[in-house]
């Protein structure tokens, strides 16, 4: 079975963007595409972790080990469950309930989908308009395998690097599509790279961005000093940007909290 490449992930993300392109503004539909991608990432990662545990444990011992995983997903919160229910008349509600369930059952993910409503009539229209769009979005990611063991990596890379870089790539593409509105959540990559080189953090440094947007600048700066060696702090008033930043951090293996 062929492994999932960076280009495969980009292609699926672009499919998601094209699903929304003629329906709502890019500055809004990024929330839906990136959130569904994140749910797919969580679902495949959790599924692989459970299957690994099933090789060594069973019964109550297996249940205990599953509870000790970094995060837990009930069946109703998974991407596969949503895909199986893609023709449900209340699809928007089911997706929103899944996001709420993911947040409420995992302290580390509490509030990560703040302000993102898959049941919004103002953004997505009534059921007749909304359900086909959401169904198409689910199918855009249906064949994308994000199980960590199936991600193609280069030397000195881990699966999170590939998925995280693809996520950041798409944030940049959404910024291009959104035009002037993108200034609230995105700093151009070349600018981020230059600033990270200027700051050049070292071990035990603290990196602070008072307008962190999607968090890409913080991640680039911290990467210079090592994710496990520097502390990152960011502030942001835009709830959509906060969600993007926290998803961005989580995919890169950085445990972020919001206050």
JSON list of N, CA and C in Angstrom, two decimals, residues 77-130:
[
{"chain": "A", "resi": 77, "resn": "UNK", "atom": "N", "xyz": [-17.39, 10.76, 17.72]},
{"chain": "A", "resi": 77, "resn": "UNK", "atom": "CA", "xyz": [-16.55, 11.94, 17.51]},
{"chain": "A", "resi": 77, "resn": "UNK", "atom": "C", "xyz": [-15.54, 11.74, 16.39]},
{"chain": "A", "resi": 78, "resn": "UNK", "atom": "N", "xyz": [-15.52, 10.57, 15.78]},
{"chain": "A", "resi": 78, "resn": "UNK", "atom": "CA", "xyz": [-14.50, 10.24, 14.79]},
{"chain": "A", "resi": 78, "resn": "UNK", "atom": "C", "xyz": [-14.91, 10.64, 13.37]},
{"chain": "A", "resi": 79, "resn": "UNK", "atom": "N", "xyz": [-13.93, 10.80, 12.54]},
{"chain": "A", "resi": 79, "resn": "UNK", "atom": "CA", "xyz": [-14.18, 11.12, 11.14]},
{"chain": "A", "resi": 79, "resn": "UNK", "atom": "C", "xyz": [-14.98, 10.03, 10.46]},
{"chain": "A", "resi": 80, "resn": "UNK", "atom": "N", "xyz": [-14.62, 8.76, 10.72]},
{"chain": "A", "resi": 80, "resn": "UNK", "atom": "CA", "xyz": [-15.32, 7.64, 10.06]},
{"chain": "A", "resi": 80, "resn": "UNK", "atom": "C", "xyz": [-16.80, 7.63, 10.41]},
{"chain": "A", "resi": 81, "resn": "UNK", "atom": "N", "xyz": [-17.13, 7.97, 11.65]},
{"chain": "A", "resi": 81, "resn": "UNK", "atom": "CA", "xyz": [-18.55, 8.02, 12.04]},
{"chain": "A", "resi": 81, "resn": "UNK", "atom": "C", "xyz": [-19.27, 9.11, 11.25]},
{"chain": "A", "resi": 82, "resn": "UNK", "atom": "N", "xyz": [-18.65, 10.25, 11.11]},
{"chain": "A", "resi": 82, "resn": "UNK", "atom": "CA", "xyz": [-19.26, 11.35, 10.36]},
{"chain": "A", "resi": 82, "resn": "UNK", "atom": "C", "xyz": [-19.41, 10.97, 8.89]},
{"chain": "A", "resi": 83, "resn": "UNK", "atom": "N", "xyz": [-18.40, 10.28, 8.34]},
{"chain": "A", "resi": 83, "resn": "UNK", "atom": "CA", "xyz": [-18.48, 9.84, 6.95]},
{"chain": "A", "resi": 83, "resn": "UNK", "atom": "C", "xyz": [-19.61, 8.85, 6.76]},
{"chain": "A", "resi": 84, "resn": "UNK", "atom": "N", "xyz": [-19.77, 7.94, 7.71]},
{"chain": "A", "resi": 84, "resn": "UNK", "atom": "CA", "xyz": [-20.85, 6.95, 7.64]},
{"chain": "A", "resi": 84, "resn": "UNK", "atom": "C", "xyz": [-22.22, 7.61, 7.72]},
{"chain": "A", "resi": 85, "resn": "UNK", "atom": "N", "xyz": [-22.27, 8.81, 8.31]},
{"chain": "A", "resi": 85, "resn": "UNK", "atom": "CA", "xyz": [-23.54, 9.53, 8.49]},
{"chain": "A", "resi": 85, "resn": "UNK", "atom": "C", "xyz": [-23.64, 10.74, 7.56]},
{"chain": "A", "resi": 86, "resn": "UNK", "atom": "N", "xyz": [-22.93, 10.69, 6.45]},
{"chain": "A", "resi": 86, "resn": "UNK", "atom": "CA", "xyz": [-22.87, 11.84, 5.55]},
{"chain": "A", "resi": 86, "resn": "UNK", "atom": "C", "xyz": [-24.22, 12.20, 4.94]},
{"chain": "A", "resi": 87, "resn": "UNK", "atom": "N", "xyz": [-25.16, 11.26, 4.92]},
{"chain": "A", "resi": 87, "resn": "UNK", "atom": "CA", "xyz": [-26.48, 11.55, 4.34]},
{"chain": "A", "resi": 87, "resn": "UNK", "atom": "C", "xyz": [-27.52, 11.86, 5.41]},
{"chain": "A", "resi": 88, "resn": "UNK", "atom": "N", "xyz": [-27.08, 12.00, 6.65]},
{"chain": "A", "resi": 88, "resn": "UNK", "atom": "CA", "xyz": [-28.02, 12.35, 7.72]},
{"chain": "A", "resi": 88, "resn": "UNK", "atom": "C", "xyz": [-28.56, 13.76, 7.48]},
{"chain": "A", "resi": 89, "resn": "UNK", "atom": "N", "xyz": [-29.87, 13.96, 7.69]},
{"chain": "A", "resi": 89, "resn": "UNK", "atom": "CA", "xyz": [-30.46, 15.29, 7.48]},
{"chain": "A", "resi": 89, "resn": "UNK", "atom": "C", "xyz": [-29.88, 16.35, 8.41]},
{"chain": "A", "resi": 90, "resn": "UNK", "atom": "N", "xyz": [-29.39, 15.91, 9.57]},
{"chain": "A", "resi": 90, "resn": "UNK", "atom": "CA", "xyz": [-28.81, 16.85, 10.55]},
{"chain": "A", "resi": 90, "resn": "UNK", "atom": "C", "xyz": [-27.28, 16.75, 10.56]},
{"chain": "A", "resi": 91, "resn": "UNK", "atom": "N", "xyz": [-26.67, 16.63, 9.39]},
{"chain": "A", "resi": 91, "resn": "UNK", "atom": "CA", "xyz": [-25.22, 16.43, 9.29]},
{"chain": "A", "resi": 91, "resn": "UNK", "atom": "C", "xyz": [-24.44, 17.55, 9.97]},
{"chain": "A", "resi": 92, "resn": "UNK", "atom": "N", "xyz": [-24.87, 18.80, 9.76]},
{"chain": "A", "resi": 92, "resn": "UNK", "atom": "CA", "xyz": [-24.17, 19.92, 10.39]},
{"chain": "A", "resi": 92, "resn": "UNK", "atom": "C", "xyz": [-24.17, 19.81, 11.90]},
{"chain": "A", "resi": 93, "resn": "UNK", "atom": "N", "xyz": [-25.31, 19.39, 12.45]},
{"chain": "A", "resi": 93, "resn": "UNK", "atom": "CA", "xyz": [-25.41, 19.21, 13.90]},
{"chain": "A", "resi": 93, "resn": "UNK", "atom": "C", "xyz": [-24.49, 18.10, 14.37]},
{"chain": "A", "resi": 94, "resn": "UNK", "atom": "N", "xyz": [-24.44, 16.99, 13.64]},
{"chain": "A", "resi": 94, "resn": "UNK", "atom": "CA", "xyz": [-23.59, 15.86, 14.03]},
{"chain": "A", "resi": 94, "resn": "UNK", "atom": "C", "xyz": [-22.11, 16.27, 14.05]},
{"chain": "A", "resi": 95, "resn": "UNK", "atom": "N", "xyz": [-21.70, 17.05, 13.06]},
{"chain": "A", "resi": 95, "resn": "UNK", "atom": "CA", "xyz": [-20.30, 17.48, 13.04]},
{"chain": "A", "resi": 95, "resn": "UNK", "atom": "C", "xyz": [-20.01, 18.42, 14.21]},
{"chain": "A", "resi": 96, "resn": "UNK", "atom": "N", "xyz": [-20.91, 19.37, 14.45]},
{"chain": "A", "resi": 96, "resn": "UNK", "atom": "CA", "xyz": [-20.72, 20.30, 15.56]},
{"chain": "A", "resi": 96, "resn": "UNK", "atom": "C", "xyz": [-20.70, 19.56, 16.90]},
{"chain": "A", "resi": 97, "resn": "UNK", "atom": "N", "xyz": [-21.55, 18.55, 17.04]},
{"chain": "A", "resi": 97, "resn": "UNK", "atom": "CA", "xyz": [-21.57, 17.76, 18.28]},
{"chain": "A", "resi": 97, "resn": "UNK", "atom": "C", "xyz": [-20.28, 16.97, 18.43]},
{"chain": "A", "resi": 98, "resn": "UNK", "atom": "N", "xyz": [-19.72, 16.50, 17.32]},
{"chain": "A", "resi": 98, "resn": "UNK", "atom": "CA", "xyz": [-18.45, 15.78, 17.39]},
{"chain": "A", "resi": 98, "resn": "UNK", "atom": "C", "xyz": [-17.33, 16.71, 17.86]},
{"chain": "A", "resi": 99, "resn": "UNK", "atom": "N", "xyz": [-17.31, 17.94, 17.35]},
{"chain": "A", "resi": 99, "resn": "UNK", "atom": "CA", "xyz": [-16.29, 18.90, 17.77]},
{"chain": "A", "resi": 99, "resn": "UNK", "atom": "C", "xyz": [-16.42, 19.21, 19.25]},
{"chain": "A", "resi": 100, "resn": "UNK", "atom": "N", "xyz": [-17.67, 19.41, 19.69]},
{"chain": "A", "resi": 100, "resn": "UNK", "atom": "CA", "xyz": [-17.91, 19.69, 21.12]},
{"chain": "A", "resi": 100, "resn": "UNK", "atom": "C", "xyz": [-17.49, 18.50, 21.97]},
{"chain": "A", "resi": 101, "resn": "UNK", "atom": "N", "xyz": [-17.79, 17.29, 21.49]},
{"chain": "A", "resi": 101, "resn": "UNK", "atom": "CA", "xyz": [-17.42, 16.08, 22.23]},
{"chain": "A", "resi": 101, "resn": "UNK", "atom": "C", "xyz": [-15.92, 15.91, 22.35]},
{"chain": "A", "resi": 102, "resn": "UNK", "atom": "N", "xyz": [-15.19, 16.20, 21.27]},
{"chain": "A", "resi": 102, "resn": "UNK", "atom": "CA", "xyz": [-13.73, 16.12, 21.30]},
{"chain": "A", "resi": 102, "resn": "UNK", "atom": "C", "xyz": [-13.18, 17.08, 22.35]},
{"chain": "A", "resi": 103, "resn": "UNK", "atom": "N", "xyz": [-13.71, 18.28, 22.38]},
{"chain": "A", "resi": 103, "resn": "UNK", "atom": "CA", "xyz": [-13.25, 19.29, 23.34]},
{"chain": "A", "resi": 103, "resn": "UNK", "atom": "C", "xyz": [-13.57, 18.89, 24.77]},
{"chain": "A", "resi": 104, "resn": "UNK", "atom": "N", "xyz": [-14.81, 18.47, 25.02]},
{"chain": "A", "resi": 104, "resn": "UNK", "atom": "CA", "xyz": [-15.26, 18.22, 26.39]},
{"chain": "A", "resi": 104, "resn": "UNK", "atom": "C", "xyz": [-14.63, 16.97, 27.00]},
{"chain": "A", "resi": 105, "resn": "UNK", "atom": "N", "xyz": [-14.20, 16.02, 26.17]},
{"chain": "A", "resi": 105, "resn": "UNK", "atom": "CA", "xyz": [-13.63, 14.78, 26.70]},
{"chain": "A", "resi": 105, "resn": "UNK", "atom": "C", "xyz": [-12.10, 14.79, 26.73]},
{"chain": "A", "resi": 106, "resn": "UNK", "atom": "N", "xyz": [-11.50, 15.89, 26.29]},
{"chain": "A", "resi": 106, "resn": "UNK", "atom": "CA", "xyz": [-10.04, 15.99, 26.29]},
{"chain": "A", "resi": 106, "resn": "UNK", "atom": "C", "xyz": [-9.61, 17.38, 26.74]},
{"chain": "A", "resi": 107, "resn": "UNK", "atom": "N", "xyz": [-9.10, 17.46, 27.95]},
{"chain": "A", "resi": 107, "resn": "UNK", "atom": "CA", "xyz": [-8.70, 18.76, 28.50]},
{"chain": "A", "resi": 107, "resn": "UNK", "atom": "C", "xyz": [-7.68, 19.46, 27.61]},
{"chain": "A", "resi": 108, "resn": "UNK", "atom": "N", "xyz": [-6.78, 18.69, 27.01]},
{"chain": "A", "resi": 108, "resn": "UNK", "atom": "CA", "xyz": [-5.74, 19.27, 26.17]},
{"chain": "A", "resi": 108, "resn": "UNK", "atom": "C", "xyz": [-6.31, 19.93, 24.91]},
{"chain": "A", "resi": 109, "resn": "UNK", "atom": "N", "xyz": [-7.54, 19.52, 24.54]},
{"chain": "A", "resi": 109, "resn": "UNK", "atom": "CA", "xyz": [-8.18, 20.07, 23.33]},
{"chain": "A", "resi": 109, "resn": "UNK", "atom": "C", "xyz": [-9.36, 20.98, 23.67]},
{"chain": "A", "resi": 110, "resn": "UNK", "atom": "N", "xyz": [-9.51, 21.32, 24.93]},
{"chain": "A", "resi": 110, "resn": "UNK", "atom": "CA", "xyz": [-10.63, 22.16, 25.35]},
{"chain": "A", "resi": 110, "resn": "UNK", "atom": "C", "xyz": [-10.62, 23.50, 24.63]},
{"chain": "A", "resi": 111, "resn": "UNK", "atom": "N", "xyz": [-11.73, 23.83, 23.98]},
{"chain": "A", "resi": 111, "resn": "UNK", "atom": "CA", "xyz": [-11.86, 25.11, 23.31]},
{"chain": "A", "resi": 111, "resn": "UNK", "atom": "C", "xyz": [-11.13, 25.24, 21.99]},
{"chain": "A", "resi": 112, "resn": "UNK", "atom": "N", "xyz": [-10.60, 24.16, 21.46]},
{"chain": "A", "resi": 112, "resn": "UNK", "atom": "CA", "xyz": [-9.76, 24.26, 20.26]},
{"chain": "A", "resi": 112, "resn": "UNK", "atom": "C", "xyz": [-10.57, 24.60, 19.01]},
{"chain": "A", "resi": 113, "resn": "UNK", "atom": "N", "xyz": [-11.88, 24.31, 19.03]},
{"chain": "A", "resi": 113, "resn": "UNK", "atom": "CA", "xyz": [-12.73, 24.63, 17.89]},
{"chain": "A", "resi": 113, "resn": "UNK", "atom": "C", "xyz": [-13.59, 25.86, 18.15]},
{"chain": "A", "resi": 114, "resn": "UNK", "atom": "N", "xyz": [-13.16, 26.72, 19.03]},
{"chain": "A", "resi": 114, "resn": "UNK", "atom": "CA", "xyz": [-13.99, 27.87, 19.43]},
{"chain": "A", "resi": 114, "resn": "UNK", "atom": "C", "xyz": [-14.45, 28.68, 18.22]},
{"chain": "A", "resi": 115, "resn": "UNK", "atom": "N", "xyz": [-15.74, 28.96, 18.19]},
{"chain": "A", "resi": 115, "resn": "UNK", "atom": "CA", "xyz": [-16.28, 29.82, 17.14]},
{"chain": "A", "resi": 115, "resn": "UNK", "atom": "C", "xyz": [-16.49, 29.14, 15.80]},
{"chain": "A", "resi": 116, "resn": "UNK", "atom": "N", "xyz": [-16.21, 27.85, 15.69]},
{"chain": "A", "resi": 116, "resn": "UNK", "atom": "CA", "xyz": [-16.38, 27.15, 14.42]},
{"chain": "A", "resi": 116, "resn": "UNK", "atom": "C", "xyz": [-17.66, 26.33, 14.46]},
{"chain": "A", "resi": 117, "resn": "UNK", "atom": "N", "xyz": [-18.65, 26.74, 13.68]},
{"chain": "A", "resi": 117, "resn": "UNK", "atom": "CA", "xyz": [-19.98, 26.15, 13.72]},
{"chain": "A", "resi": 117, "resn": "UNK", "atom": "C", "xyz": [-20.35, 25.55, 12.37]},
{"chain": "A", "resi": 118, "resn": "UNK", "atom": "N", "xyz": [-20.35, 24.24, 12.29]},
{"chain": "A", "resi": 118, "resn": "UNK", "atom": "CA", "xyz": [-20.71, 23.54, 11.05]},
{"chain": "A", "resi": 118, "resn": "UNK", "atom": "C", "xyz": [-22.21, 23.54, 10.81]},
{"chain": "A", "resi": 119, "resn": "UNK", "atom": "N", "xyz": [-22.96, 24.12, 11.73]},
{"chain": "A", "resi": 119, "resn": "UNK", "atom": "CA", "xyz": [-24.40, 24.18, 11.58]},
{"chain": "A", "resi": 119, "resn": "UNK", "atom": "C", "xyz": [-24.87, 25.61, 11.30]},
{"chain": "A", "resi": 120, "resn": "UNK", "atom": "N", "xyz": [-23.94, 26.48, 10.95]},
{"chain": "A", "resi": 120, "resn": "UNK", "atom": "CA", "xyz": [-24.23, 27.90, 10.75]},
{"chain": "A", "resi": 120, "resn": "UNK", "atom": "C", "xyz": [-24.99, 28.14, 9.44]},
{"chain": "A", "resi": 121, "resn": "UNK", "atom": "N", "xyz": [-26.19, 28.66, 9.55]},
{"chain": "A", "resi": 121, "resn": "UNK", "atom": "CA", "xyz": [-26.96, 28.99, 8.35]},
{"chain": "A", "resi": 121, "resn": "UNK", "atom": "C", "xyz": [-26.43, 30.27, 7.70]},
{"chain": "A", "resi": 122, "resn": "UNK", "atom": "N", "xyz": [-25.90, 31.19, 8.50]},
{"chain": "A", "resi": 122, "resn": "UNK", "atom": "CA", "xyz": [-25.39, 32.44, 7.95]},
{"chain": "A", "resi": 122, "resn": "UNK", "atom": "C", "xyz": [-24.18, 32.22, 7.05]},
{"chain": "A", "resi": 123, "resn": "UNK", "atom": "N", "xyz": [-23.37, 31.21, 7.37]},
{"chain": "A", "resi": 123, "resn": "UNK", "atom": "CA", "xyz": [-22.19, 30.91, 6.55]},
{"chain": "A", "resi": 123, "resn": "UNK", "atom": "C", "xyz": [-22.46, 29.85, 5.48]},
{"chain": "A", "resi": 124, "resn": "UNK", "atom": "N", "xyz": [-23.25, 28.84, 5.85]},
{"chain": "A", "resi": 124, "resn": "UNK", "atom": "CA", "xyz": [-23.39, 27.67, 4.98]},
{"chain": "A", "resi": 124, "resn": "UNK", "atom": "C", "xyz": [-24.77, 27.52, 4.36]},
{"chain": "A", "resi": 125, "resn": "UNK", "atom": "N", "xyz": [-25.72, 28.33, 4.80]},
{"chain": "A", "resi": 125, "resn": "UNK", "atom": "CA", "xyz": [-27.07, 28.24, 4.25]},
{"chain": "A", "resi": 125, "resn": "UNK", "atom": "C", "xyz": [-27.92, 27.21, 4.97]},
{"chain": "A", "resi": 126, "resn": "UNK", "atom": "N", "xyz": [-29.13, 27.02, 4.48]},
{"chain": "A", "resi": 126, "resn": "UNK", "atom": "CA", "xyz": [-30.04, 26.05, 5.07]},
{"chain": "A", "resi": 126, "resn": "UNK", "atom": "C", "xyz": [-29.63, 24.64, 4.67]},
{"chain": "A", "resi": 127, "resn": "UNK", "atom": "N", "xyz": [-30.30, 23.63, 5.21]},
{"chain": "A", "resi": 127, "resn": "UNK", "atom": "CA", "xyz": [-29.90, 22.24, 5.01]},
{"chain": "A", "resi": 127, "resn": "UNK", "atom": "C", "xyz": [-29.72, 21.89, 3.53]},
{"chain": "A", "resi": 128, "resn": "UNK", "atom": "N", "xyz": [-30.61, 22.41, 2.70]},
{"chain": "A", "resi": 128, "resn": "UNK", "atom": "CA", "xyz": [-30.55, 22.06, 1.28]},
{"chain": "A", "resi": 128, "resn": "UNK", "atom": "C", "xyz": [-29.23, 22.50, 0.64]},
{"chain": "A", "resi": 129, "resn": "UNK", "atom": "N", "xyz": [-28.68, 23.60, 1.12]},
{"chain": "A", "resi": 129, "resn": "UNK", "atom": "CA", "xyz": [-27.40, 24.10, 0.60]},
{"chain": "A", "resi": 129, "resn": "UNK", "atom": "C", "xyz": [-26.23, 23.52, 1.40]},
{"chain": "A", "resi": 130, "resn": "UNK", "atom": "N", "xyz": [-26.42, 23.46, 2.69]},
{"chain": "A", "resi": 130, "resn": "UNK", "atom": "CA", "xyz": [-25.34, 23.10, 3.62]},
{"chain": "A", "resi": 130, "resn": "UNK", "atom": "C", "xyz": [-24.93, 21.63, 3.52]}
]
